[in-house]
Structures are given as structure tokens and as C-alpha cells.
Amino acid sequence: MTATLERPVSTETSVLDDARAQLAQAVGVLGLSPDVHAMLAEPRREVSVSIPLRRDDGSVEVLRGYRVQHNYSRGPGKGGVRFDARVDLDEVRALAMWMTWKCALLDVPYGGAKGGVRVDPRGYSTAELERITRRYTSEIAPLIGPNQDIPAPDVGTDEQTMAWMMDTYSVGRGHTVLGVVTGKPISVGGSQGRAGSTSRGVVAVAVEALRHVGIDPEGATAAVQGFGKVGRGAARFLAREGVRVLAVSDVNGAVHHPDGLDVEALEAHVDATGSVVGFPGGTPVESDEVLTADVDLIVPAAVEGVIHAGNAARVRARVVAEGANGPVTTAADEVLAANGVLVVPDILANAGGVVVSYFEWVQANQSYWWSEAEVDERLVERMIRAWNDVLAYATDNQLSLRLAATCMAVERVYRAHEVRGLYP
Ligand code: GLU
């Protein structure tokens, strides 16, 4: 594993500190009371579960999993499930809080939730991953459901994971419940366009952001950190917009080409070898260099905390579009702002995934399926509307895009809470 994709040692605060600092700033701008602040800072419900796994060799290993429901004032909990060696309760709490704001900002009728299992999926067979998924699902089954809390893929999980989750939940209920998870395979109620939706949304707003800072996307340059579910699609859609993708990295290394990588050929190379490393159409570079490359746009699309106080001053791009959740720390946000770097925050930039998750859930609930073109049109329309709204709010109130987006989201959640009233 390369240094870039690991949580950096110089991280000045935890992700939960960052999420809470963002909430505190928004509460300050909105003038909300300390009582409301305290309620929004705390997860409504959280569960920690033990997952005994029988390994293929017959031994038993006990893993730890979590599901946190941060808020459900606006609707059922919604958010991904992460399989990663770095998962802990505080990380899941932060990610759940960000889901609440993301859903509110994009005006999808959900609260925020997140789950995770502390495991490095690369060390386990497919059969073992299926057993982990099924046991985790059965442990959190009392909490989830199409009207309660709807999981989806995240780091280390995919549509196969969702199919196992849906099946496990359904077997327990005695009938098939398609709406319990999103991000499923098309054959079991997945939506057209869900697989590329996060990337599609990232690129839709990144292109708007480039135009906003006076850069024509056609011929602009970009670097993408991470070549998984989000980064790979982002590179592809950027190339389709005419943006030259000069550098990309994955967990194994990075490649660079001064005129732009042939993204289609790179994807074929990754399909054949499993990594961007060794791609003949580029030269190998240090993974860290991707974030500080001399480009117009960077898309950090891996994990949290990769742009931090230690490297933020070396970012040369004009725009950072957060494909990952929480890739820029609070301290780095300040450095980037001082240097005139526009950060398009995660809760806006990567919201395309949960928007199409919402479309998938709507389709499952109605048993009526939309074409890929319909999904795409509705996704892009929502992303651009959210971009315009956040930009207007930020401009009117002299705020960063992150603070503007967080304020808009927190206010919506607060309004829902206020009109429902405090029970009892
Ligand atoms: N894991 C994705 C995210 O962080 C998608 C969540 C969802 O679709 O519920 O936004």
C-alpha cells in the first residue's frame, strides 16, 4: 500500500472532529441554540456487533461491525457499508453525520446512516466475504428496512455485497424486500446508471466549478486519486468532457502522462492487471504527487484525510472536487481557502451516488423501472441545481462552499425537527 491512500500520520484531527467542527461552524452561522447543536451532534442510534467468521481453513475469527443512524428527522436512515481495516466507531459516526447533510442538501427524503466492518477485504475469499456480509446483515437486521434504514455500497463493498445483504434480510422476512438496500445488481432490482452515478455527479459539478473559476473544461487538466468505484468513473467522465487526465493513482502506485492519459486504454489495463501500475501509456510517479500535480482540478476519490496541514500548501490545482468523503481536513480547508483553491465539498460533489440510490429505492417501491437516459437526466439535473443553490448561498453569505452546503443541509434538518417537535 502507498502512503497516499493510508490515513496520513500528520492528520491533525480525527474525521469525527472534522465533521463536528463543520457542524459547529454551521450552527454558528445559522444562530441555532446550544440544545439544537447538541441534538444534531449526537447519533440517534448506534449498534456495535460481533461477527464471528468461520474461515475457509475451519478456524474462527471474530470481527467487529457497526451501524450508526445519525438522524432520521427527514426520513429513513441512508448510507453505505464500508469493509476496511481502518473502520472504527468514530469514523462511522462521522460518515453517518455527513450522510445526513448530503441527503438533506440534495433534498432526498432520508436521514443519514453508515455502517462498517473492520476488515481488510483483500485478505478474504469470496466465500468468506459472503459469510461476513450475511452475519453482519443478520446482526443489524432489526435496525434496517426499506422504511427504516437503507444501506448501500461504500469503500470495500459492491453490488454483490448488496445482493447478499438483500437476500439475507429477505430470507429472514420470508419474502423478497428489494428496497432494503440500494446499489444492487440490475438483475435484482438495481437501477440503471447506479454504478457510475457518484462519478457522474462528481464530474457534473467539477465541470461547473472549473467554469466558475474561469477555466474552460475542454482542454483543462486533472489528476484523480483512487481508481475504484468513484475515481475510475470520474477519470472516464472527465475524459468525455474533454478534460485531460494527466495523473491517476490507486493503492499500488500512480501513473502520469504530460499530454493526458488514454483513460479507455488505462481502464483496459486495470481490467487485465488489477492496477494502474505498469500502464504503458504513462510513466510511474509517486502516489503523493497526484495530489500536488500541476493541474487545474484534483479529484481525491479514495479515503478521508489525504489533504491535510502537511501537504495542503503544495496543492497547485484551482479546484478540488471531493469524490471521497472527508478527503480534506479542517486545517487543510483553511490553507486551501487562503491560497484561492476552490473546494467542492463531499456532501455536494459525491452526492450522485445517494441520489441514484434514491431513484433505485423509488423504482423498487413502485416496481417500475426507468431507462439509463432517464436516470442520467434526473441525476445531472439535481446535481446542477444543488451546485447552483450552494454557489448562490455561498456568494450571498460570503461563505466557503463547504460551509454554505453544510448550513443549507443543517437548516433543512433543523426545520424538520422543529416542525415535528421534541418528543415527549
Ligand atoms: N456510500 C455512498 C456515499 O457515501 C452512497 C450512499 C448511498 O447510496 O446510500 O454517499
CSV table of C-alpha atoms and ligand atoms in Angstrom, one decimal:
chain,number,residue,atom,x,y,z
A,1,MET,CA,0.0,0.0,0.0
A,2,THR,CA,1.2,3.5,-0.8
A,3,ALA,CA,1.5,6.4,1.6
A,4,THR,CA,-1.1,8.4,-0.2
A,5,LEU,CA,-4.1,6.1,0.4
A,6,GLU,CA,-3.3,5.5,4.1
A,7,ARG,CA,-4.7,7.8,6.6
A,8,PRO,CA,-1.8,10.2,7.0
A,9,VAL,CA,0.2,10.3,10.2
A,10,SER,CA,0.1,14.0,10.2
A,11,THR,CA,-3.7,14.2,10.4
A,12,GLU,CA,-4.2,16.9,12.9
A,13,THR,CA,-7.7,15.8,13.9
A,14,SER,CA,-9.9,12.8,13.6
A,15,VAL,CA,-12.6,12.6,11.0
A,16,LEU,CA,-15.2,12.9,13.7
A,17,ASP,CA,-13.5,16.1,14.9
A,18,ASP,CA,-13.7,17.4,11.4
A,19,ALA,CA,-17.4,16.5,11.0
A,20,ARG,CA,-18.2,18.1,14.4
A,21,ALA,CA,-16.2,21.2,13.6
A,22,GLN,CA,-18.1,21.7,10.4
A,23,LEU,CA,-21.4,21.3,12.2
A,24,ALA,CA,-20.3,23.8,14.9
A,25,GLN,CA,-19.4,26.3,12.2
A,26,ALA,CA,-22.8,25.9,10.5
A,27,VAL,CA,-24.7,26.2,13.9
A,28,GLY,CA,-22.7,29.4,14.5
A,29,VAL,CA,-23.7,30.9,11.1
A,30,LEU,CA,-27.3,29.9,11.5
A,31,GLY,CA,-27.5,31.1,15.1
A,32,LEU,CA,-29.1,27.8,16.3
A,33,SER,CA,-29.3,27.2,20.0
A,34,PRO,CA,-26.9,25.0,22.0
A,35,ASP,CA,-29.7,22.5,22.6
A,36,VAL,CA,-30.2,22.0,18.9
A,37,HIS,CA,-26.5,21.8,18.4
A,38,ALA,CA,-26.2,19.1,21.0
A,39,MET,CA,-29.0,17.1,19.4
A,40,LEU,CA,-27.5,17.3,15.9
A,41,ALA,CA,-24.0,16.4,17.1
A,42,GLU,CA,-25.1,13.1,18.6
A,43,PRO,CA,-26.1,10.0,16.6
A,44,ARG,CA,-29.7,9.0,17.3
A,45,ARG,CA,-28.9,5.3,17.4
A,46,GLU,CA,-25.8,3.2,17.1
A,47,VAL,CA,-25.0,-0.5,17.3
A,48,SER,CA,-21.7,-2.4,17.6
A,49,VAL,CA,-21.9,-6.1,16.6
A,50,SER,CA,-19.6,-9.0,16.9
A,51,ILE,CA,-19.2,-11.0,13.7
A,52,PRO,CA,-17.8,-14.5,14.2
A,53,LEU,CA,-16.4,-15.7,10.9
A,54,ARG,CA,-15.6,-19.3,10.1
A,55,ARG,CA,-12.6,-19.1,7.8
A,56,ASP,CA,-12.1,-21.4,4.9
A,57,ASP,CA,-9.5,-23.3,6.9
A,58,GLY,CA,-12.1,-24.0,9.6
A,59,SER,CA,-10.7,-21.6,12.2
A,60,VAL,CA,-12.9,-18.9,13.7
A,61,GLU,CA,-12.1,-15.2,13.6
A,62,VAL,CA,-14.2,-12.6,15.4
A,63,LEU,CA,-14.7,-9.3,13.5
A,64,ARG,CA,-16.3,-6.1,14.7
A,65,GLY,CA,-19.1,-4.3,12.8
A,66,TYR,CA,-21.1,-1.1,13.3
A,67,ARG,CA,-24.2,0.7,12.1
A,68,VAL,CA,-24.8,4.2,13.1
A,69,GLN,CA,-28.0,6.2,12.4
A,70,HIS,CA,-27.1,9.8,12.8
A,71,ASN,CA,-30.5,11.4,12.2
A,72,TYR,CA,-33.9,10.4,10.7
A,73,SER,CA,-35.9,13.6,11.1
A,74,ARG,CA,-36.4,13.8,7.3
A,75,GLY,CA,-36.9,10.1,6.6
A,76,PRO,CA,-35.3,6.7,6.9
A,77,GLY,CA,-31.6,6.4,7.6
A,78,LYS,CA,-29.5,6.1,4.4
A,79,GLY,CA,-25.8,5.4,3.8
A,80,GLY,CA,-23.2,2.9,2.8
A,81,VAL,CA,-21.5,0.0,4.4
A,82,ARG,CA,-17.7,0.0,4.4
A,83,PHE,CA,-15.4,-3.0,4.7
A,84,ASP,CA,-12.0,-1.6,5.6
A,85,ALA,CA,-9.2,-2.3,8.1
A,86,ARG,CA,-9.4,1.3,9.4
A,87,VAL,CA,-13.1,1.2,10.3
A,88,ASP,CA,-13.9,2.3,13.9
A,89,LEU,CA,-17.0,3.7,15.6
A,90,ASP,CA,-15.9,7.3,15.4
A,91,GLU,CA,-15.3,7.0,11.6
A,92,VAL,CA,-18.7,5.5,11.1
A,93,ARG,CA,-20.2,8.3,13.3
A,94,ALA,CA,-18.6,11.0,11.1
A,95,LEU,CA,-19.6,9.3,7.9
A,96,ALA,CA,-23.2,8.9,9.2
A,97,MET,CA,-23.4,12.6,10.0
A,98,TRP,CA,-22.1,13.5,6.5
A,99,MET,CA,-24.9,11.3,5.0
A,100,THR,CA,-27.5,13.3,7.0
A,101,TRP,CA,-26.2,16.6,5.4
A,102,LYS,CA,-25.7,15.0,2.0
A,103,CYS,CA,-29.3,13.7,1.8
A,104,ALA,CA,-30.7,17.0,3.1
A,105,LEU,CA,-28.7,19.1,0.7
A,106,LEU,CA,-29.8,17.1,-2.3
A,107,ASP,CA,-33.3,17.0,-0.9
A,108,VAL,CA,-33.7,13.3,-1.0
A,109,PRO,CA,-36.2,12.2,1.8
A,110,TYR,CA,-33.7,10.4,4.0
A,111,GLY,CA,-31.8,10.9,7.2
A,112,GLY,CA,-28.2,9.8,7.5
A,113,ALA,CA,-26.6,6.5,8.5
A,114,LYS,CA,-23.5,4.5,7.9
A,115,GLY,CA,-22.1,1.0,8.6
A,116,GLY,CA,-18.8,-0.7,8.5
A,117,VAL,CA,-16.9,-3.8,9.3
A,118,ARG,CA,-13.3,-3.6,10.5
A,119,VAL,CA,-11.7,-6.0,8.0
A,120,ASP,CA,-9.4,-5.7,5.0
A,121,PRO,CA,-11.5,-7.5,2.3
A,122,ARG,CA,-8.4,-8.2,0.2
A,123,GLY,CA,-7.3,-10.9,2.8
A,124,TYR,CA,-10.5,-12.9,2.4
A,125,SER,CA,-12.0,-15.3,-0.1
A,126,THR,CA,-15.3,-14.6,-1.8
A,127,ALA,CA,-17.0,-17.3,0.3
A,128,GLU,CA,-15.6,-15.7,3.5
A,129,LEU,CA,-16.8,-12.2,2.4
A,130,GLU,CA,-20.2,-13.7,1.8
A,131,ARG,CA,-20.3,-15.1,5.3
A,132,ILE,CA,-19.1,-11.8,6.8
A,133,THR,CA,-21.8,-9.9,4.9
A,134,ARG,CA,-24.6,-12.3,5.8
A,135,ARG,CA,-23.7,-12.4,9.5
A,136,TYR,CA,-23.3,-8.6,9.7
A,137,THR,CA,-26.7,-8.2,8.0
A,138,SER,CA,-28.4,-10.5,10.3
A,139,GLU,CA,-26.9,-8.7,13.3
A,140,ILE,CA,-28.1,-5.3,12.2
A,141,ALA,CA,-31.4,-6.6,10.7
A,142,PRO,CA,-33.6,-5.2,13.5
A,143,LEU,CA,-32.4,-1.8,12.6
A,144,ILE,CA,-32.6,-1.8,8.8
A,145,GLY,CA,-35.5,-1.9,6.3
A,146,PRO,CA,-36.9,0.0,3.4
A,147,ASN,CA,-38.7,2.4,5.7
A,148,GLN,CA,-36.1,2.4,8.5
A,149,ASP,CA,-32.5,2.4,7.2
A,150,ILE,CA,-31.3,1.5,3.7
A,151,PRO,CA,-27.6,0.5,3.3
A,152,ALA,CA,-25.6,0.9,0.1
A,153,PRO,CA,-22.0,0.2,-1.1
A,154,ASP,CA,-19.1,2.2,0.1
A,155,VAL,CA,-15.3,1.5,0.3
A,156,GLY,CA,-14.6,-2.2,0.1
A,157,THR,CA,-18.2,-3.3,-0.8
A,158,ASP,CA,-20.0,-3.6,-4.1
A,159,GLU,CA,-23.2,-4.7,-5.8
A,160,GLN,CA,-22.5,-8.4,-4.9
A,161,THR,CA,-22.3,-7.4,-1.2
A,162,MET,CA,-25.7,-5.6,-1.6
A,163,ALA,CA,-27.2,-8.7,-3.3
A,164,TRP,CA,-26.1,-10.8,-0.2
A,165,MET,CA,-27.5,-8.2,2.2
A,166,MET,CA,-30.8,-8.1,0.4
A,167,ASP,CA,-31.0,-11.9,0.3
A,168,THR,CA,-30.1,-12.3,3.9
A,169,TYR,CA,-32.7,-9.7,5.0
A,170,SER,CA,-35.3,-11.1,2.7
A,171,VAL,CA,-34.8,-14.7,3.9
A,172,GLY,CA,-35.3,-13.5,7.4
A,173,ARG,CA,-38.6,-11.8,6.4
A,174,GLY,CA,-39.9,-14.7,4.3
A,175,HIS,CA,-40.3,-12.6,1.2
A,176,THR,CA,-38.1,-10.6,-1.2
A,177,VAL,CA,-37.6,-7.0,0.0
A,178,LEU,CA,-35.9,-5.2,-2.9
A,179,GLY,CA,-36.0,-1.7,-1.2
A,180,VAL,CA,-33.8,-2.7,1.9
A,181,VAL,CA,-30.5,-1.8,0.2
A,182,THR,CA,-29.5,0.1,-2.9
A,183,GLY,CA,-26.6,-0.3,-5.3
A,184,LYS,CA,-27.8,-3.8,-6.1
A,185,PRO,CA,-27.1,-5.7,-9.4
A,186,ILE,CA,-29.7,-4.8,-12.1
A,187,SER,CA,-30.9,-8.4,-12.1
A,188,VAL,CA,-32.3,-8.0,-8.5
A,189,GLY,CA,-33.8,-4.5,-8.7
A,190,GLY,CA,-30.7,-2.4,-9.2
A,191,SER,CA,-31.0,0.9,-11.1
A,192,GLN,CA,-29.6,1.6,-14.5
A,193,GLY,CA,-26.8,4.2,-14.0
A,194,ARG,CA,-26.2,3.5,-10.3
A,195,ALA,CA,-22.7,2.0,-10.8
A,196,GLY,CA,-21.3,5.2,-12.4
A,197,SER,CA,-23.6,7.7,-10.5
A,198,THR,CA,-21.2,9.0,-7.9
A,199,SER,CA,-18.5,9.6,-10.6
A,200,ARG,CA,-21.1,11.2,-13.0
A,201,GLY,CA,-22.2,13.6,-10.3
A,202,VAL,CA,-18.6,14.5,-9.3
A,203,VAL,CA,-17.8,15.4,-12.9
A,204,ALA,CA,-21.0,17.3,-13.4
A,205,VAL,CA,-20.2,19.7,-10.5
A,206,ALA,CA,-16.4,19.7,-11.2
A,207,VAL,CA,-17.1,21.0,-14.7
A,208,GLU,CA,-19.3,23.7,-13.3
A,209,ALA,CA,-16.7,24.6,-10.7
A,210,LEU,CA,-14.0,24.9,-13.4
A,211,ARG,CA,-16.2,27.2,-15.4
A,212,HIS,CA,-16.9,29.2,-12.3
A,213,VAL,CA,-13.2,29.9,-11.8
A,214,GLY,CA,-12.8,30.8,-15.4
A,215,ILE,CA,-11.3,27.6,-16.8
A,216,ASP,CA,-12.8,26.0,-19.9
A,217,PRO,CA,-13.3,22.3,-19.1
A,218,GLU,CA,-12.4,21.4,-22.7
A,219,GLY,CA,-8.6,21.1,-22.6
A,220,ALA,CA,-8.4,21.6,-18.8
A,221,THR,CA,-6.2,19.2,-16.9
A,222,ALA,CA,-7.0,17.0,-13.9
A,223,ALA,CA,-5.5,14.4,-11.6
A,224,VAL,CA,-7.5,11.7,-9.9
A,225,GLN,CA,-6.5,9.9,-6.6
A,226,GLY,CA,-8.1,6.5,-6.4
A,227,PHE,CA,-9.2,4.3,-9.2
A,228,GLY,CA,-12.0,2.4,-7.6
A,229,LYS,CA,-15.8,2.9,-7.8
A,230,VAL,CA,-15.6,6.7,-7.8
A,231,GLY,CA,-12.1,7.6,-9.2
A,232,ARG,CA,-12.3,5.3,-12.2
A,233,GLY,CA,-15.6,6.6,-13.4
A,234,ALA,CA,-14.5,10.2,-12.6
A,235,ALA,CA,-11.5,9.8,-14.9
A,236,ARG,CA,-13.7,8.3,-17.7
A,237,PHE,CA,-16.4,11.1,-17.5
A,238,LEU,CA,-13.7,13.8,-17.2
A,239,ALA,CA,-12.1,12.5,-20.4
A,240,ARG,CA,-15.6,12.5,-22.1
A,241,GLU,CA,-15.9,16.2,-21.1
A,242,GLY,CA,-12.6,16.9,-22.9
A,243,VAL,CA,-10.6,17.3,-19.7
A,244,ARG,CA,-7.1,15.8,-20.0
A,245,VAL,CA,-6.5,13.5,-17.1
A,246,LEU,CA,-2.7,13.8,-16.5
A,247,ALA,CA,-2.3,11.5,-13.5
A,248,VAL,CA,-4.1,8.8,-11.6
A,249,SER,CA,-3.2,6.7,-8.6
A,250,ASP,CA,-4.5,3.6,-6.8
A,251,VAL,CA,-3.4,1.7,-3.7
A,252,ASN,CA,-0.4,0.3,-5.6
A,253,GLY,CA,1.0,3.3,-7.3
A,254,ALA,CA,0.5,6.1,-9.8
A,255,VAL,CA,0.9,7.0,-13.5
A,256,HIS,CA,1.4,10.3,-15.3
A,257,HIS,CA,1.4,11.5,-18.9
A,258,PRO,CA,2.1,15.2,-19.6
A,259,ASP,CA,-0.4,15.3,-22.5
A,260,GLY,CA,-3.2,13.3,-20.8
A,261,LEU,CA,-3.6,9.5,-20.2
A,262,ASP,CA,-5.7,7.5,-22.6
A,263,VAL,CA,-8.4,6.6,-20.0
A,264,GLU,CA,-10.0,3.9,-22.0
A,265,ALA,CA,-6.7,2.1,-22.5
A,266,LEU,CA,-6.0,2.6,-18.8
A,267,GLU,CA,-9.3,1.0,-17.9
A,268,ALA,CA,-8.5,-2.0,-20.1
A,269,HIS,CA,-5.1,-2.2,-18.4
A,270,VAL,CA,-6.7,-2.2,-14.9
A,271,ASP,CA,-9.2,-4.8,-16.0
A,272,ALA,CA,-6.3,-7.0,-17.2
A,273,THR,CA,-3.9,-6.5,-14.3
A,274,GLY,CA,-5.9,-5.1,-11.4
A,275,SER,CA,-3.9,-1.9,-11.1
A,276,VAL,CA,-2.9,1.3,-12.8
A,277,VAL,CA,0.7,0.3,-12.2
A,278,GLY,CA,2.6,-0.8,-15.3
A,279,PHE,CA,0.3,1.1,-17.7
A,280,PRO,CA,2.5,1.5,-20.8
A,281,GLY,CA,0.8,4.8,-21.8
A,282,GLY,CA,2.3,6.7,-18.9
A,283,THR,CA,5.3,7.0,-16.6
A,284,PRO,CA,5.3,5.8,-13.0
A,285,VAL,CA,5.2,8.6,-10.3
A,286,GLU,CA,5.0,8.8,-6.6
A,287,SER,CA,1.4,8.4,-5.4
A,288,ASP,CA,1.7,11.6,-3.3
A,289,GLU,CA,2.5,13.6,-6.4
A,290,VAL,CA,-1.1,13.1,-7.8
A,291,LEU,CA,-2.5,15.5,-5.1
A,292,THR,CA,0.1,18.1,-5.8
A,293,ALA,CA,0.3,17.7,-9.6
A,294,ASP,CA,0.3,20.9,-11.8
A,295,VAL,CA,-3.3,20.6,-13.0
A,296,ASP,CA,-6.5,22.6,-12.9
A,297,LEU,CA,-8.5,20.1,-11.0
A,298,ILE,CA,-7.9,17.3,-8.5
A,299,VAL,CA,-10.4,14.7,-7.5
A,300,PRO,CA,-9.4,12.9,-4.3
A,301,ALA,CA,-11.6,9.8,-4.6
A,302,ALA,CA,-10.2,7.3,-2.1
A,303,VAL,CA,-10.4,7.9,1.7
A,304,GLU,CA,-10.5,10.6,4.4
A,305,GLY,CA,-7.8,13.0,5.5
A,306,VAL,CA,-5.5,12.8,2.4
A,307,ILE,CA,-5.2,16.5,2.0
A,308,HIS,CA,-4.0,17.7,5.4
A,309,ALA,CA,-2.0,20.5,7.1
A,310,GLY,CA,1.2,18.8,5.9
A,311,ASN,CA,0.5,18.9,2.2
A,312,ALA,CA,-2.3,21.4,1.6
A,313,ALA,CA,0.1,24.3,0.8
A,314,ARG,CA,1.6,22.2,-2.1
A,315,VAL,CA,-1.8,21.7,-3.8
A,316,ARG,CA,-1.5,23.6,-7.2
A,317,ALA,CA,-4.9,22.9,-8.6
A,318,ARG,CA,-7.5,25.7,-8.8
A,319,VAL,CA,-10.4,23.3,-7.9
A,320,VAL,CA,-10.6,20.3,-5.6
A,321,ALA,CA,-13.7,18.1,-6.1
A,322,GLU,CA,-14.2,15.7,-3.2
A,323,GLY,CA,-15.0,12.4,-4.7
A,324,ALA,CA,-14.3,10.7,-1.4
A,325,ASN,CA,-16.0,11.5,1.9
A,326,GLY,CA,-13.8,13.8,4.0
A,327,PRO,CA,-10.6,13.8,2.0
A,328,VAL,CA,-9.7,17.4,3.1
A,329,THR,CA,-9.2,18.0,6.8
A,330,THR,CA,-10.5,21.1,8.6
A,331,ALA,CA,-6.9,22.6,8.8
A,332,ALA,CA,-6.3,21.9,5.1
A,333,ASP,CA,-9.6,23.6,4.2
A,334,GLU,CA,-8.2,26.9,5.7
A,335,VAL,CA,-4.9,26.6,3.8
A,336,LEU,CA,-6.6,25.9,0.5
A,337,ALA,CA,-9.0,28.8,1.0
A,338,ALA,CA,-6.1,31.1,1.8
A,339,ASN,CA,-4.4,30.0,-1.4
A,340,GLY,CA,-7.6,30.6,-3.5
A,341,VAL,CA,-8.3,26.9,-4.2
A,342,LEU,CA,-12.0,26.2,-4.6
A,343,VAL,CA,-13.1,23.1,-2.7
A,344,VAL,CA,-16.3,21.5,-3.9
A,345,PRO,CA,-17.3,19.6,-0.7
A,346,ASP,CA,-18.1,15.9,-0.5
A,347,ILE,CA,-21.7,16.4,0.6
A,348,LEU,CA,-22.3,18.1,-2.8
A,349,ALA,CA,-19.6,16.7,-5.1
A,350,ASN,CA,-20.1,12.9,-4.4
A,351,ALA,CA,-23.9,13.0,-3.7
A,352,GLY,CA,-24.7,11.5,-7.1
A,353,GLY,CA,-24.4,8.0,-5.6
A,354,VAL,CA,-27.1,8.6,-3.0
A,355,VAL,CA,-29.3,10.5,-5.5
A,356,VAL,CA,-29.4,7.4,-7.7
A,357,SER,CA,-29.8,5.2,-4.7
A,358,TYR,CA,-32.9,7.2,-4.0
A,359,PHE,CA,-34.0,6.6,-7.6
A,360,GLU,CA,-33.3,2.9,-7.2
A,361,TRP,CA,-35.4,2.8,-4.0
A,362,VAL,CA,-38.3,4.7,-5.6
A,363,GLN,CA,-38.2,2.3,-8.6
A,364,ALA,CA,-38.1,-0.8,-6.2
A,365,ASN,CA,-41.0,0.6,-4.2
A,366,GLN,CA,-43.1,1.1,-7.4
A,367,SER,CA,-41.8,-1.9,-9.3
A,368,TYR,CA,-41.4,0.4,-12.3
A,369,TRP,CA,-38.0,0.8,-14.0
A,370,TRP,CA,-36.5,3.8,-15.7
A,371,SER,CA,-34.1,3.8,-18.6
A,372,GLU,CA,-30.5,4.8,-18.2
A,373,ALA,CA,-31.1,8.0,-20.0
A,374,GLU,CA,-34.0,9.0,-17.6
A,375,VAL,CA,-31.8,8.2,-14.6
A,376,ASP,CA,-28.9,10.2,-16.0
A,377,GLU,CA,-31.0,13.2,-16.9
A,378,ARG,CA,-32.6,13.3,-13.5
A,379,LEU,CA,-29.3,12.9,-11.7
A,380,VAL,CA,-27.5,15.7,-13.6
A,381,GLU,CA,-30.5,18.0,-13.2
A,382,ARG,CA,-30.4,17.5,-9.4
A,383,MET,CA,-26.6,17.9,-9.2
A,384,ILE,CA,-26.6,21.1,-11.2
A,385,ARG,CA,-29.5,22.5,-9.2
A,386,ALA,CA,-27.7,21.7,-5.9
A,387,TRP,CA,-24.4,23.3,-7.3
A,388,ASN,CA,-26.3,26.5,-8.3
A,389,ASP,CA,-28.1,26.7,-4.9
A,390,VAL,CA,-24.9,26.2,-2.9
A,391,LEU,CA,-23.0,28.7,-5.0
A,392,ALA,CA,-25.7,31.3,-4.6
A,393,TYR,CA,-25.9,30.7,-0.8
A,394,ALA,CA,-22.1,30.9,-0.5
A,395,THR,CA,-21.9,34.1,-2.5
A,396,ASP,CA,-24.8,35.8,-0.7
A,397,ASN,CA,-23.4,34.9,2.7
A,398,GLN,CA,-19.7,35.2,1.9
A,399,LEU,CA,-19.0,31.5,2.9
A,400,SER,CA,-16.9,28.7,1.6
A,401,LEU,CA,-18.8,26.2,-0.5
A,402,ARG,CA,-18.4,23.6,2.3
A,403,LEU,CA,-19.9,25.9,5.0
A,404,ALA,CA,-22.7,27.1,2.7
A,405,ALA,CA,-23.6,23.4,1.8
A,406,THR,CA,-23.5,22.4,5.5
A,407,CYS,CA,-25.6,25.4,6.6
A,408,MET,CA,-28.2,24.6,3.9
A,409,ALA,CA,-28.4,21.0,5.0
A,410,VAL,CA,-28.3,21.6,8.7
A,411,GLU,CA,-31.1,24.2,8.4
A,412,ARG,CA,-33.3,21.7,6.5
A,413,VAL,CA,-32.8,19.0,9.1
A,414,TYR,CA,-33.4,21.5,11.9
A,415,ARG,CA,-36.7,22.7,10.2
A,416,ALA,CA,-37.9,19.1,10.0
A,417,HIS,CA,-37.0,18.5,13.7
A,418,GLU,CA,-38.7,21.8,14.7
A,419,VAL,CA,-42.0,21.2,13.0
A,420,ARG,CA,-42.1,17.6,14.3
A,421,GLY,CA,-41.4,18.8,17.8
A,422,LEU,CA,-39.4,17.2,20.6
A,423,TYR,CA,-41.0,14.0,21.9
A,424,PRO,CA,-42.2,13.7,24.7
B,1,GLU,N1,-21.6,5.3,0.1
B,1,GLU,C1,-22.1,6.3,-0.7
B,1,GLU,C2,-21.9,7.7,-0.1
B,1,GLU,O1,-21.0,7.8,0.8
B,1,GLU,C3,-23.5,6.1,-1.2
B,1,GLU,C4,-24.5,6.0,-0.1
B,1,GLU,C5,-25.9,5.6,-0.5
B,1,GLU,O2,-26.1,5.4,-1.7
B,1,GLU,O3,-26.7,5.4,0.4
B,1,GLU,O4,-22.5,8.6,-0.4
